[in-house]
Structures are given as structure tokens and as C-alpha cells.
Coordinates of C-alpha atoms in Angstrom, one line a residue:
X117 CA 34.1 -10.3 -1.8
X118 CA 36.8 -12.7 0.3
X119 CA 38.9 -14.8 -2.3
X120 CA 37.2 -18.1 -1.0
X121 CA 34.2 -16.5 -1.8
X122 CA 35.2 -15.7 -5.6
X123 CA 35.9 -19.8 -5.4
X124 CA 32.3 -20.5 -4.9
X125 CA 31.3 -18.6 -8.1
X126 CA 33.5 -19.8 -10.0
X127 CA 33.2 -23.3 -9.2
X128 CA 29.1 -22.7 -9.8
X129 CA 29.6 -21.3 -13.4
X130 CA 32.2 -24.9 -13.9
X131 CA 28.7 -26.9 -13.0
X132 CA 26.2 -24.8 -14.7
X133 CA 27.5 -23.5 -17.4
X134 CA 29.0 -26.7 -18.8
X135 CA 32.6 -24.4 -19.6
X136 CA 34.6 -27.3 -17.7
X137 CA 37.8 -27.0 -19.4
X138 CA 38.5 -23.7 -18.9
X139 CA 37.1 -22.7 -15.8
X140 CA 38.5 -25.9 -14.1
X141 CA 41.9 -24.5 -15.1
X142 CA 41.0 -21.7 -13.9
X143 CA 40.0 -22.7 -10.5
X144 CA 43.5 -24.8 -10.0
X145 CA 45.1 -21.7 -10.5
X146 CA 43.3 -19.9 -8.1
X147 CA 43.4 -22.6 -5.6
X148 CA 46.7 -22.6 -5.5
X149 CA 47.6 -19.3 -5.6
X150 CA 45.0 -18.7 -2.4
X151 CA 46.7 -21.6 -0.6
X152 CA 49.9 -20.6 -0.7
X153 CA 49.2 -17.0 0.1
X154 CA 47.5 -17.9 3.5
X155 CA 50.7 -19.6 4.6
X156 CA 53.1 -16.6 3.5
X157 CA 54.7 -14.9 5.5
X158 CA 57.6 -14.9 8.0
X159 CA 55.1 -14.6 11.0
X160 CA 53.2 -17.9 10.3
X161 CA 54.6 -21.5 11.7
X162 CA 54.0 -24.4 10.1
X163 CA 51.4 -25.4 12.6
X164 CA 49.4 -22.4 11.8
X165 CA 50.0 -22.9 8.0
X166 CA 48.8 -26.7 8.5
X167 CA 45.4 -25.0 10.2
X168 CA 44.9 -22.5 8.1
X169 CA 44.7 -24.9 4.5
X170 CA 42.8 -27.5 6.8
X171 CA 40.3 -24.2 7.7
X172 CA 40.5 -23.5 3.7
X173 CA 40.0 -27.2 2.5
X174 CA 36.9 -27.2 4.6
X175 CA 35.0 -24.3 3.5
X176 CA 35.6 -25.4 0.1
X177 CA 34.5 -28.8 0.9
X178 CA 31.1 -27.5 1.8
X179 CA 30.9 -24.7 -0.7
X180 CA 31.5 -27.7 -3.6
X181 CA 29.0 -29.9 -1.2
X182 CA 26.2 -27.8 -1.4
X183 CA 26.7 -26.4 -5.3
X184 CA 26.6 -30.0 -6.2
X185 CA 23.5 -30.3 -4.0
X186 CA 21.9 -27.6 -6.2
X187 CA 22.9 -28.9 -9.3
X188 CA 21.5 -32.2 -8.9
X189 CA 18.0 -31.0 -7.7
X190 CA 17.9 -28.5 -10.5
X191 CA 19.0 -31.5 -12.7
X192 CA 16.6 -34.0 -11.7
X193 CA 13.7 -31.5 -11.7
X194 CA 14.7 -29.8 -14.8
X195 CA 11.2 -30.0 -16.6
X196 CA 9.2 -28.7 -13.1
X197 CA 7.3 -25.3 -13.6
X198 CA 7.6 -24.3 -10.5
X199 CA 11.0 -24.7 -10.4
X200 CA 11.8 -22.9 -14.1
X201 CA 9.8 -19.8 -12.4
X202 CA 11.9 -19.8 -9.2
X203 CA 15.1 -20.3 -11.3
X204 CA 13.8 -17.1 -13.4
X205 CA 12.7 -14.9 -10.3
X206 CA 16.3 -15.9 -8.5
X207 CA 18.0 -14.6 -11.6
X208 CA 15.9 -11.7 -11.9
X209 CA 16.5 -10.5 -8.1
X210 CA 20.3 -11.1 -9.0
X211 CA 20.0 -8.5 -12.3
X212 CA 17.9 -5.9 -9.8
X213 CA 19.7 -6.4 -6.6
X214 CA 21.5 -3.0 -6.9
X215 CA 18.9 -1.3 -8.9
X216 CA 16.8 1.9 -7.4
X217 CA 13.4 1.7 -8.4
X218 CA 11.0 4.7 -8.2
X219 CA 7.7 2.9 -8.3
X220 CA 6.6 0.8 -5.6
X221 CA 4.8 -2.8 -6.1
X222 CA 1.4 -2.7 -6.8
X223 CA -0.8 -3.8 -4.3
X224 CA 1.3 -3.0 -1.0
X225 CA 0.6 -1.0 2.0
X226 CA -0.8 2.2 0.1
X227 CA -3.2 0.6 -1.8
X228 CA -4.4 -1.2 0.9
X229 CA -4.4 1.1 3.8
X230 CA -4.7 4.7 1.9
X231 CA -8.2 4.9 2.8
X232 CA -8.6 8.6 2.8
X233 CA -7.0 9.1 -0.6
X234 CA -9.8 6.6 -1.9
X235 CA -12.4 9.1 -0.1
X236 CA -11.2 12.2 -1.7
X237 CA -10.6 10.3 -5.1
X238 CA -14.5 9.9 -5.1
X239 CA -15.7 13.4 -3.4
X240 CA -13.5 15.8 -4.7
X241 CA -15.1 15.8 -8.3
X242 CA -18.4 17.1 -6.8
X243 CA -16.8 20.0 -4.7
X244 CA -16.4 23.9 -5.7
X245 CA -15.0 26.6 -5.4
X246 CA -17.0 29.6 -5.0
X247 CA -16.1 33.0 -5.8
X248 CA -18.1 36.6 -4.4
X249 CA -18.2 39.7 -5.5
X250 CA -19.8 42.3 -3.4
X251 CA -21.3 45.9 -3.5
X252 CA -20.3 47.8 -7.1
X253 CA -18.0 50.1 -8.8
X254 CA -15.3 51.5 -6.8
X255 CA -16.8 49.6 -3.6
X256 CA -16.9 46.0 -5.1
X257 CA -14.9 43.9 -2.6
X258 CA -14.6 40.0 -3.3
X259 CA -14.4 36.6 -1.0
X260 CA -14.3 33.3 -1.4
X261 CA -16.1 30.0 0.0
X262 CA -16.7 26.7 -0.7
X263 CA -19.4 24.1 -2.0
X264 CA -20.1 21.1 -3.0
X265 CA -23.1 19.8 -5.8
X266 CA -26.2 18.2 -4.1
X267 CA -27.8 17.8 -7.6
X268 CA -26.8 17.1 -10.8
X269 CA -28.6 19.8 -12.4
X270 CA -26.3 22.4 -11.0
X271 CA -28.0 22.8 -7.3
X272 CA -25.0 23.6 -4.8
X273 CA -25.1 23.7 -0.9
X274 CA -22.5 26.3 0.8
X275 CA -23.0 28.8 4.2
X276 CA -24.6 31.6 3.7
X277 CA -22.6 33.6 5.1
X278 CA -20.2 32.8 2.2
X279 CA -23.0 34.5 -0.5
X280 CA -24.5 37.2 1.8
X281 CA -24.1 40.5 0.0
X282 CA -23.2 39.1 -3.0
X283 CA -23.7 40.9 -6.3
X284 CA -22.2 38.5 -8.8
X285 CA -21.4 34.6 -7.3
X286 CA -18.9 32.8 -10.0
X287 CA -18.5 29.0 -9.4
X288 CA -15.7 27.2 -10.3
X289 CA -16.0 23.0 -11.3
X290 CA -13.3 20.3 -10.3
X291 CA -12.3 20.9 -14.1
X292 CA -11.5 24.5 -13.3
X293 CA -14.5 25.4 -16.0
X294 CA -15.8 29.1 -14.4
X295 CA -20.0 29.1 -14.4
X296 CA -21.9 32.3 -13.8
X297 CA -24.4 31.2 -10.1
X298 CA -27.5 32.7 -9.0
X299 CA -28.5 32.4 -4.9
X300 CA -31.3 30.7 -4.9
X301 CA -32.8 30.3 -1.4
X302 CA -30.6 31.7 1.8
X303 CA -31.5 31.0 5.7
X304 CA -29.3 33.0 8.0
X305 CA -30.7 31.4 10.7
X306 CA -29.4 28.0 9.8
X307 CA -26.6 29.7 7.7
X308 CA -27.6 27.6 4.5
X309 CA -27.9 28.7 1.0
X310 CA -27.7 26.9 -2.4
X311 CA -26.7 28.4 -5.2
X312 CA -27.8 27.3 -8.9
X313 CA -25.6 27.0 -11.7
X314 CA -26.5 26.4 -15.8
X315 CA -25.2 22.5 -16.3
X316 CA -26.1 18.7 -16.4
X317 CA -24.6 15.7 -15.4
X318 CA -22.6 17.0 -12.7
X319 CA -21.4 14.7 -9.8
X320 CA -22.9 15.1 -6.7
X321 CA -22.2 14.4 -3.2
X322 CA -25.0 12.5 -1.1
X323 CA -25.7 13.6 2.4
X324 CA -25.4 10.9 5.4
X325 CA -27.2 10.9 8.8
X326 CA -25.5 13.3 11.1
X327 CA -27.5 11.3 13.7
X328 CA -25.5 8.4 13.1
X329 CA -22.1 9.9 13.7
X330 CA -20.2 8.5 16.6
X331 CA -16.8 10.0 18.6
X332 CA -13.8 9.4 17.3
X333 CA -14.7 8.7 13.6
X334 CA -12.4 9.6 11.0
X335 CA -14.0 12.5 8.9
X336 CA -12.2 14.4 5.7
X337 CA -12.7 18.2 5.2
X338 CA -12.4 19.3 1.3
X339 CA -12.5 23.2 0.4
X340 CA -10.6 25.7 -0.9
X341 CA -8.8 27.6 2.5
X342 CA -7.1 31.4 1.8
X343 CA -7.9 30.5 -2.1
X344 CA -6.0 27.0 -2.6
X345 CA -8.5 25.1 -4.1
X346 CA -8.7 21.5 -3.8
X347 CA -7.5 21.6 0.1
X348 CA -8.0 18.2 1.6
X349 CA -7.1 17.6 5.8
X350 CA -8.6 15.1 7.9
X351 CA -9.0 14.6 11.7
X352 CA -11.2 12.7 14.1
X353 CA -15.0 14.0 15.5
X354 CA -14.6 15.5 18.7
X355 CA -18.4 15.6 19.8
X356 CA -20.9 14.6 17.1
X357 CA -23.5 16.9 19.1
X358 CA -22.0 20.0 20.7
X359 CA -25.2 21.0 22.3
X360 CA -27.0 23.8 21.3
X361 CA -24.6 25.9 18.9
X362 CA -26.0 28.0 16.2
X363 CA -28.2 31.0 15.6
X364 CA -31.7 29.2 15.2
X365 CA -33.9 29.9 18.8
X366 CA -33.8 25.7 19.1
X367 CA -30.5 25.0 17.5
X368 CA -29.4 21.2 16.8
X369 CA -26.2 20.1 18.0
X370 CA -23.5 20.8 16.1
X371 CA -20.5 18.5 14.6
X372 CA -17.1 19.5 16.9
X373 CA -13.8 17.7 15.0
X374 CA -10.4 18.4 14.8
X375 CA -9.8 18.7 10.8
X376 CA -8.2 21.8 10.4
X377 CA -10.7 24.7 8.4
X378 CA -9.7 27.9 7.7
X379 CA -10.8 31.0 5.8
X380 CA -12.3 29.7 2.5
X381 CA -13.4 25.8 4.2
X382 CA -16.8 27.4 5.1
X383 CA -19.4 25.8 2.7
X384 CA -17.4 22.9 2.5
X385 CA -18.4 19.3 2.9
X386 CA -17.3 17.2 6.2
X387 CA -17.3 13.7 4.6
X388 CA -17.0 10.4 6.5
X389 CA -15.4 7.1 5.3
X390 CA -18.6 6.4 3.1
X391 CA -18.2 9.3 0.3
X392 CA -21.4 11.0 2.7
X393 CA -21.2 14.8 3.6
X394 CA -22.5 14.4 7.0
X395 CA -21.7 18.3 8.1
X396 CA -20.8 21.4 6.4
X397 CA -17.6 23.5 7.8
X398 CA -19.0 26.6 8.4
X399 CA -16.2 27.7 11.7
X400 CA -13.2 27.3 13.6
X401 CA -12.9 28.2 17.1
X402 CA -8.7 27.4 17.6
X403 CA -6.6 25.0 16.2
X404 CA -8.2 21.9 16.8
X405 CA -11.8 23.2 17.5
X406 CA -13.8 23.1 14.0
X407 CA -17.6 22.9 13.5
X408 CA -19.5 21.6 10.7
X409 CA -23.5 22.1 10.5
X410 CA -24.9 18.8 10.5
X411 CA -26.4 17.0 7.6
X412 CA -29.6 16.4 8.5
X413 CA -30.2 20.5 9.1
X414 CA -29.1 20.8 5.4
X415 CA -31.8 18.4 4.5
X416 CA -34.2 19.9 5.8
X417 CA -33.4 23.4 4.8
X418 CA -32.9 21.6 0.9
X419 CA -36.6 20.1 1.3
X420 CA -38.0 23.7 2.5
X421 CA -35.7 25.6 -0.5
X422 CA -37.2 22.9 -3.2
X423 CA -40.5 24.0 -1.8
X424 CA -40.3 27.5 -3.2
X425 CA -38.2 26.9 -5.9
X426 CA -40.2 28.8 -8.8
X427 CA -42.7 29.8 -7.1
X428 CA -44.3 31.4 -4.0
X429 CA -44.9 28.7 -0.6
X430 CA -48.8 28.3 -0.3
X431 CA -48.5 29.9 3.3
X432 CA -46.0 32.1 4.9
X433 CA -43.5 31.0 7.4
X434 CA -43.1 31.4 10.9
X435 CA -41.2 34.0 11.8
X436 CA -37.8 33.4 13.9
X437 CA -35.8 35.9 15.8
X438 CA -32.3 36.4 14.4
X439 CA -29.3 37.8 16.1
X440 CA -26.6 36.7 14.3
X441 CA -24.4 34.7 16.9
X442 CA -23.1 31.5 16.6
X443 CA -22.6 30.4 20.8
X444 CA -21.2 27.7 22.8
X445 CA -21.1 27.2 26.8
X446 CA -18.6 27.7 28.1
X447 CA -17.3 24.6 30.2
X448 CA -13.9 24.4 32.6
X449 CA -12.3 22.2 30.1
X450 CA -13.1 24.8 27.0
X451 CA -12.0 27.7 29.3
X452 CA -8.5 26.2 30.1
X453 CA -8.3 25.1 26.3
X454 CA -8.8 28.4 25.3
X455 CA -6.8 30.2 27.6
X456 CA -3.4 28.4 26.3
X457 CA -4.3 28.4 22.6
X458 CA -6.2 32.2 22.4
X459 CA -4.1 35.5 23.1
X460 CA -5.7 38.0 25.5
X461 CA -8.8 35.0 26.8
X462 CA -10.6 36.5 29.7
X463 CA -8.9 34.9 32.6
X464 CA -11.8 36.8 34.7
X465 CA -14.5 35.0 34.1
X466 CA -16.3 31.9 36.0
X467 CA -19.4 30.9 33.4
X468 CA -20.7 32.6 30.6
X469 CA -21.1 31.4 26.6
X470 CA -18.7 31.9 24.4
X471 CA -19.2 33.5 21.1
X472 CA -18.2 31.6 17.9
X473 CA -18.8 33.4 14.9
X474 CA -20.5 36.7 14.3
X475 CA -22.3 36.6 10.7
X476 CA -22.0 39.7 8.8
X477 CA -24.6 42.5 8.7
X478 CA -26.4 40.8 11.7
X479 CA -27.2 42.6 14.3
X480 CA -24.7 41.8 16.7
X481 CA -22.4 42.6 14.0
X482 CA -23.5 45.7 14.0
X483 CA -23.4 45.8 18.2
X484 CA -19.8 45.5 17.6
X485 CA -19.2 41.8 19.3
X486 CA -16.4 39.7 18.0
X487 CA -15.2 35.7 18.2
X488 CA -13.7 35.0 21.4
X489 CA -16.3 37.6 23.4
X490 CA -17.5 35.7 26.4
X491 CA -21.5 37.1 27.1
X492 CA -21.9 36.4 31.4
X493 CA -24.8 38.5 31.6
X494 CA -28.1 38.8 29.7
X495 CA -30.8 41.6 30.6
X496 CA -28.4 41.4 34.6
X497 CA -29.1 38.1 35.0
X498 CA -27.0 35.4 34.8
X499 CA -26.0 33.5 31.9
X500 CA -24.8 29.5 32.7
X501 CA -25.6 27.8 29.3
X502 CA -26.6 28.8 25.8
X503 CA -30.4 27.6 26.9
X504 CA -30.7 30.7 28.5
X505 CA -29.4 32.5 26.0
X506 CA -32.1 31.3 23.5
X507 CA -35.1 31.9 26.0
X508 CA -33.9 35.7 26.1
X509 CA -33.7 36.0 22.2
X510 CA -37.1 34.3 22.2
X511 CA -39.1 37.0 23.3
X512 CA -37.7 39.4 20.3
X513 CA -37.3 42.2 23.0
X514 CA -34.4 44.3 23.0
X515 CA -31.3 42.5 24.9
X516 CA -28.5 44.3 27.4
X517 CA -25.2 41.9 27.0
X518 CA -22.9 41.9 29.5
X519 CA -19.2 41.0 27.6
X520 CA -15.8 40.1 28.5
X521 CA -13.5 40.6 26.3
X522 CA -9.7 40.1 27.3
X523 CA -8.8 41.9 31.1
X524 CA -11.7 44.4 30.3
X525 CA -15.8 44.4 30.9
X526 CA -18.7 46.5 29.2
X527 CA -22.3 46.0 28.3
X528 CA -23.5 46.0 24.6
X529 CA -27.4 46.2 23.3
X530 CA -28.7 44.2 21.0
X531 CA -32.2 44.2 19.4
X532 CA -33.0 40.7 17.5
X533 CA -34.5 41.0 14.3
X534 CA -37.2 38.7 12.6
X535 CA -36.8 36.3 9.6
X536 CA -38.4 33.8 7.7

């Protein structure tokens, strides 16, 4: 703070705080003291003395022009409300102007513009954690998935590859409270299950029309990746109908977006800026390539589950042929995606369909074919698109597979099962 500067407050505290006597004394002082130190000096002539005090004599003019100014407006509206508030909020900011503050004011840009936090706020409670424990004594190996409530008796929706196998299923609430679950009903096909737990009142999560989702929509994934429960990432939908991906024979399109999933996401809810799961996470391909089984498949599998919950369905269902792949076509675009994010791609190949997923104990699990294998050939014929893939699996005849996997070829056989 310049010397004139300290002038200004003190001449303000003379005015406002009625201490006339001895501040004015005060301020002589000063002034004279500042006056004759900007003409000290050996250096200075009187002409630049002369300017300097006529420079000085100025600024305090209008420092003492515009104090008064304020004096008389706060004077003459002494009694005005508006005025006693900006008096107190000007002497407030004065008191705070040099003070750190932790907490931000309430309703700025987070409250207003945190939309996904305000998503997650009201799915999370109805989301779990689901724990598996397969085979038994020395053999018992464990995993983990995801799931979130669909009814408040206890009723959850996960994959089912996350509960295949399982010999004891323990669930774990938002609160962290461990419940014993039971699988209930299980499609492979569709890789849907629900498992049943013993409570009431639980919050649930409402499904939305998959049909409805558009490109480009914001979408939230919730699950418990590699264990760390309570996981939240978002991202954009991709393609809200990746055509024909899936095991079933007439497979809907399946939800392509960028939210990242990892081991532990399957079962998961995809939720959109409504609070509705309109898919369930069930793979990744690569960074940036997730799938999420659409909601309206999960609705219907729910109404054919509540169907034969308790008791037997009055007639038996058709039967479906079951391989156990989850495929894709394989387009120019994917292939050069996928040849600078995967290690060892087939760089050999011109069509084909790519292979997703392979679901456990399937049987082309049991065939030996892995993610990333690229099938060109089915039976020596051609494949172009995963159409022809599901006309061959149709017939439930036994399948020759011609597969690319990194620089090598080879030929695998496959004989599709049936399931309800």
C-alpha cells in the first residue's frame, strides 16, 4: 500500500468514524511528512518539486471528493434496507477477502450441472454386489459379479454367466449387510438370471425402453469391477443396436457404449439420465467397446421367470440350440480398431465374425475358442455376417469352424446343444 494510499483510509475512518480530532491531527502529520519527502532529494529541481505536490494535491483532491461523495449518500439514505445490507455485505467481503474457504457456495456450478452424481445418488442404493462360490471342498473356487434389485421383495437381475456353477451365491446390499441368494431361473441363451434373496422393502431399479435409446446418450455403468464395490464410470452409447450379437438363434441388437466395464461390471445395470436400467453390462470387447444386453430382453426373460416361479409352466418350451458364443461382424472400421488396440489381431483376414465372449461350460468353451478368435469359415463356406452364422447353428447339426487366431489358421468342431 503507496503512502497516498494510506491517506485515503485514513481520511475515510476521519468521516465515518466521527474520531475527528485525532485522526485529523493525524492526517496533517502525515501530509506533511509525504509532501516534503517527494521533494527530497539533491536530484529533484524545484520544477519537478512544484509538479510532483501539484500531482499529490490532486489525487488527494479526488480521493477526499469521492469519500465525501460516499458519506453523503450513505448519510442521506441512512434508514434504506437495501443500503444497510450492502453496507453489511461490503464489510463482510472486507473481513473475508484474505480468507481460504473449503466449502464452495451452495447452489453454483456443481449443483447445477453434476448431473451424473444426481443419477448415481438415486441408483446406487438398489445395486449389489454378488459374490460365487463354485464346486466344493478342496475344489471350491470363487468369482464375483454384479446386480441390481428389480423387486422389492429381494428379486435380483445379474448375467448368468456370473451364477453358472455356482454352489453357494452370497449377496451383498448398498449397506454392506451380507444375505444368503438362491438362483432362481437362469437362460444361457439370453445370459439372464435372477437371483432371490430373504428381505422387504428394498429399493429397486426400474427398467426403461432399450427401444428408445438414441446415439450419443449419456449412460452411467455401476458394479463392482476386480471386487471394488460401488464402481461408477460413465460414457456415451456408441450404437443403441449393434445388430445381431448374442447367443440366442434370433438375437436382438445389443447396446455398444464407451463406459468402461471390466471384470466384476457383468450383471450390472447401464442406467440413462432417467434413474432407468436400460441394458445390463455383460462384456467388453477393448477399451472403449462395451456391451450391455438390452432392457427390454430382460423384460421379457423376467415375465417368462415369474411364470414358473413356484411352480411347473403349463407346457414346455421350445427348444433353442445353444453354442455358447457371443459374435459380432466383423466390419473394416472394427478390423482397424482392433488391430491398434488388441495384441496379436489377425492382420490375415478380409470378413469373418468376431467372437466376443465365450460363456463357460458351453460348448465352444469346451472347443477351445477364445475372445478375439475371428470364425471366416462355417461347414467351408463362407462366413460374411453373424446371419449366417445363426442359420448354421439353426439346424443343431454338428459345425466345422474355420478360426483365425493371431498370424496362425485351424479348424475347430462344434456340436450345438439344446436348451429351454
Amino acid at each position: 500500500m503507496t503512502n497516498l494510499q494510506r491517506l485515503h483510509f485514513i481520511l475515510g475512518r476521519c468521516i465515518f468514524r466521527g474520531r475527528n480530532s485525532r485522526e485529523v491531527e493525524r492526517l496533517r502529520i502525515k501530509c506533511r511528512t509525504y509532501f516534503h519527502s517527494q521533494g527530497a532529494g539533491p536530484a529533484k529541481t524545484p520544477k519537478d518539486r512544484l509538479s510532483a505536490r501539484n500531482l499529490t494535491y490532486k489525487y488527494l483532491s479526488a480521493s477526499l471528493l469521492s469519500i465525501c461523495a460516499t458519506y453523503y449518500l450513505f448519510r442521506k439514505y441512512e434508514d434504506s434496507e437495501e443500503l444497510t445490507n450492502y453496507w453489511n455485505d461490503l464489510k463482510t467481503a472486507f473481513k473475508n477477502a484474505y480468507v481460504v474457504r473449503a466449502d464452495g457456495p451452495s447452489g453454483g456450478m456443481r449443483s447445477q450441472f453434476n448431473f451424473i452424481a444426481d443419477i448415481v445418488e438415486q441408483a446406487q442404493p438398489a445395486v449389489v454386489f454378488i459374490e460365487v462360490v463354485k464346486g466344493r471342498g478342496f475344489r471350491q473356487m470363487s468369482s464375483s459379479g454384479s446386480g441390481f434389485i428389480v423387486r422389492s421383495d429381494g428379486l435380483i437381475l445379474t448375467n448368468a454367466h456370473v451364477v453358472a456353477g455356482a454352489s453357494h451365491v452370497h449377496v451383498y446390499l448398498n449397506d454392506n449387510k451380507k444375505v444368503q441368494g438362491v438362483v432362481q431361473a437362469v437362460d444361457q441363451v439370453c445370459d439372464l438370471a435372477t437371483v432371490k434373496v430373504q428381505a422387504r422393502n428394498l429399493p429397486t431399479l426400474p427398467l426403461g425402453k432399450s427401444t428408445a435409446v438414441r446415439p450419443g446418450e449419456w449412460v452411467v455403468a455401476l458394479g463392482s469391477p476386480f471386487n471394488l464395490q460401488k464402481t461408477v464410470t460413465a460414457g456415451v452409447v456408441s450404437n443403441p443396436g449393434r445388430e445381431t450379437m448374442g447367443n440366442l438363434t434370433k438375437s436382438p441388437p445389443m447396446i455398444q457404449h464407451d463406459a468402461v466395464i471390466n471384470v466384476g461390471n457383468s450383471g450390472g445395470p447401464l442406467i440413462n439420465l432417467d434413474g432407468e436400467a436400460i441394458g445390463i453390462n455383460t462384456m467388453t470387447l477393448t477399451s472403449g467397446i462395451s456391451f450391455a444386453l438390452p432392457a427390454d430382453l430382460a423384460v421379457d426373460f423376467l415375465n417368462r421367470a415369474k411364470k414358473i416361479e413356484g411352480r411347473f409352466p403349463s407346457s414346455p418350451p421350445a427348444k433353442r440350440t445353444y453354442v455358447g458364443l457371443s459374435v459380432i461382424s466383423l466390419t473394416p472400421d472394427l478390423q482397424m480398431n482392433l488391430r491398434k488396440r488388441v495384441p496379436n489381431f489377425p492382420t490375415n483376414v478380409e470378413q469373418g465374425i468376431l467372437i466376443v465372449s465365450v460363456i463357460s461350460g458351453s460348448p465352444a468353451q469346451s472347443a477351445g475358442l477364445l475372445p478375439t478368435d475371428v470364425i471366416t469359415h462355417i461347414n467351408r463356406k463362407p462366413v460374411t455376417s453373424t446371419s449366417d452364422y445363426f442359420k448354421a447353428i439353426e439346424t443343431g447339426q454338428e459345425l466345422t469352424f474355420q478360426i483365425a487366431r493371431g498370424n496362425a489358421s485351424f479348424t475347430v468342431t462344434v456340436t450345438p446343444e439344446e436348451v429351454d
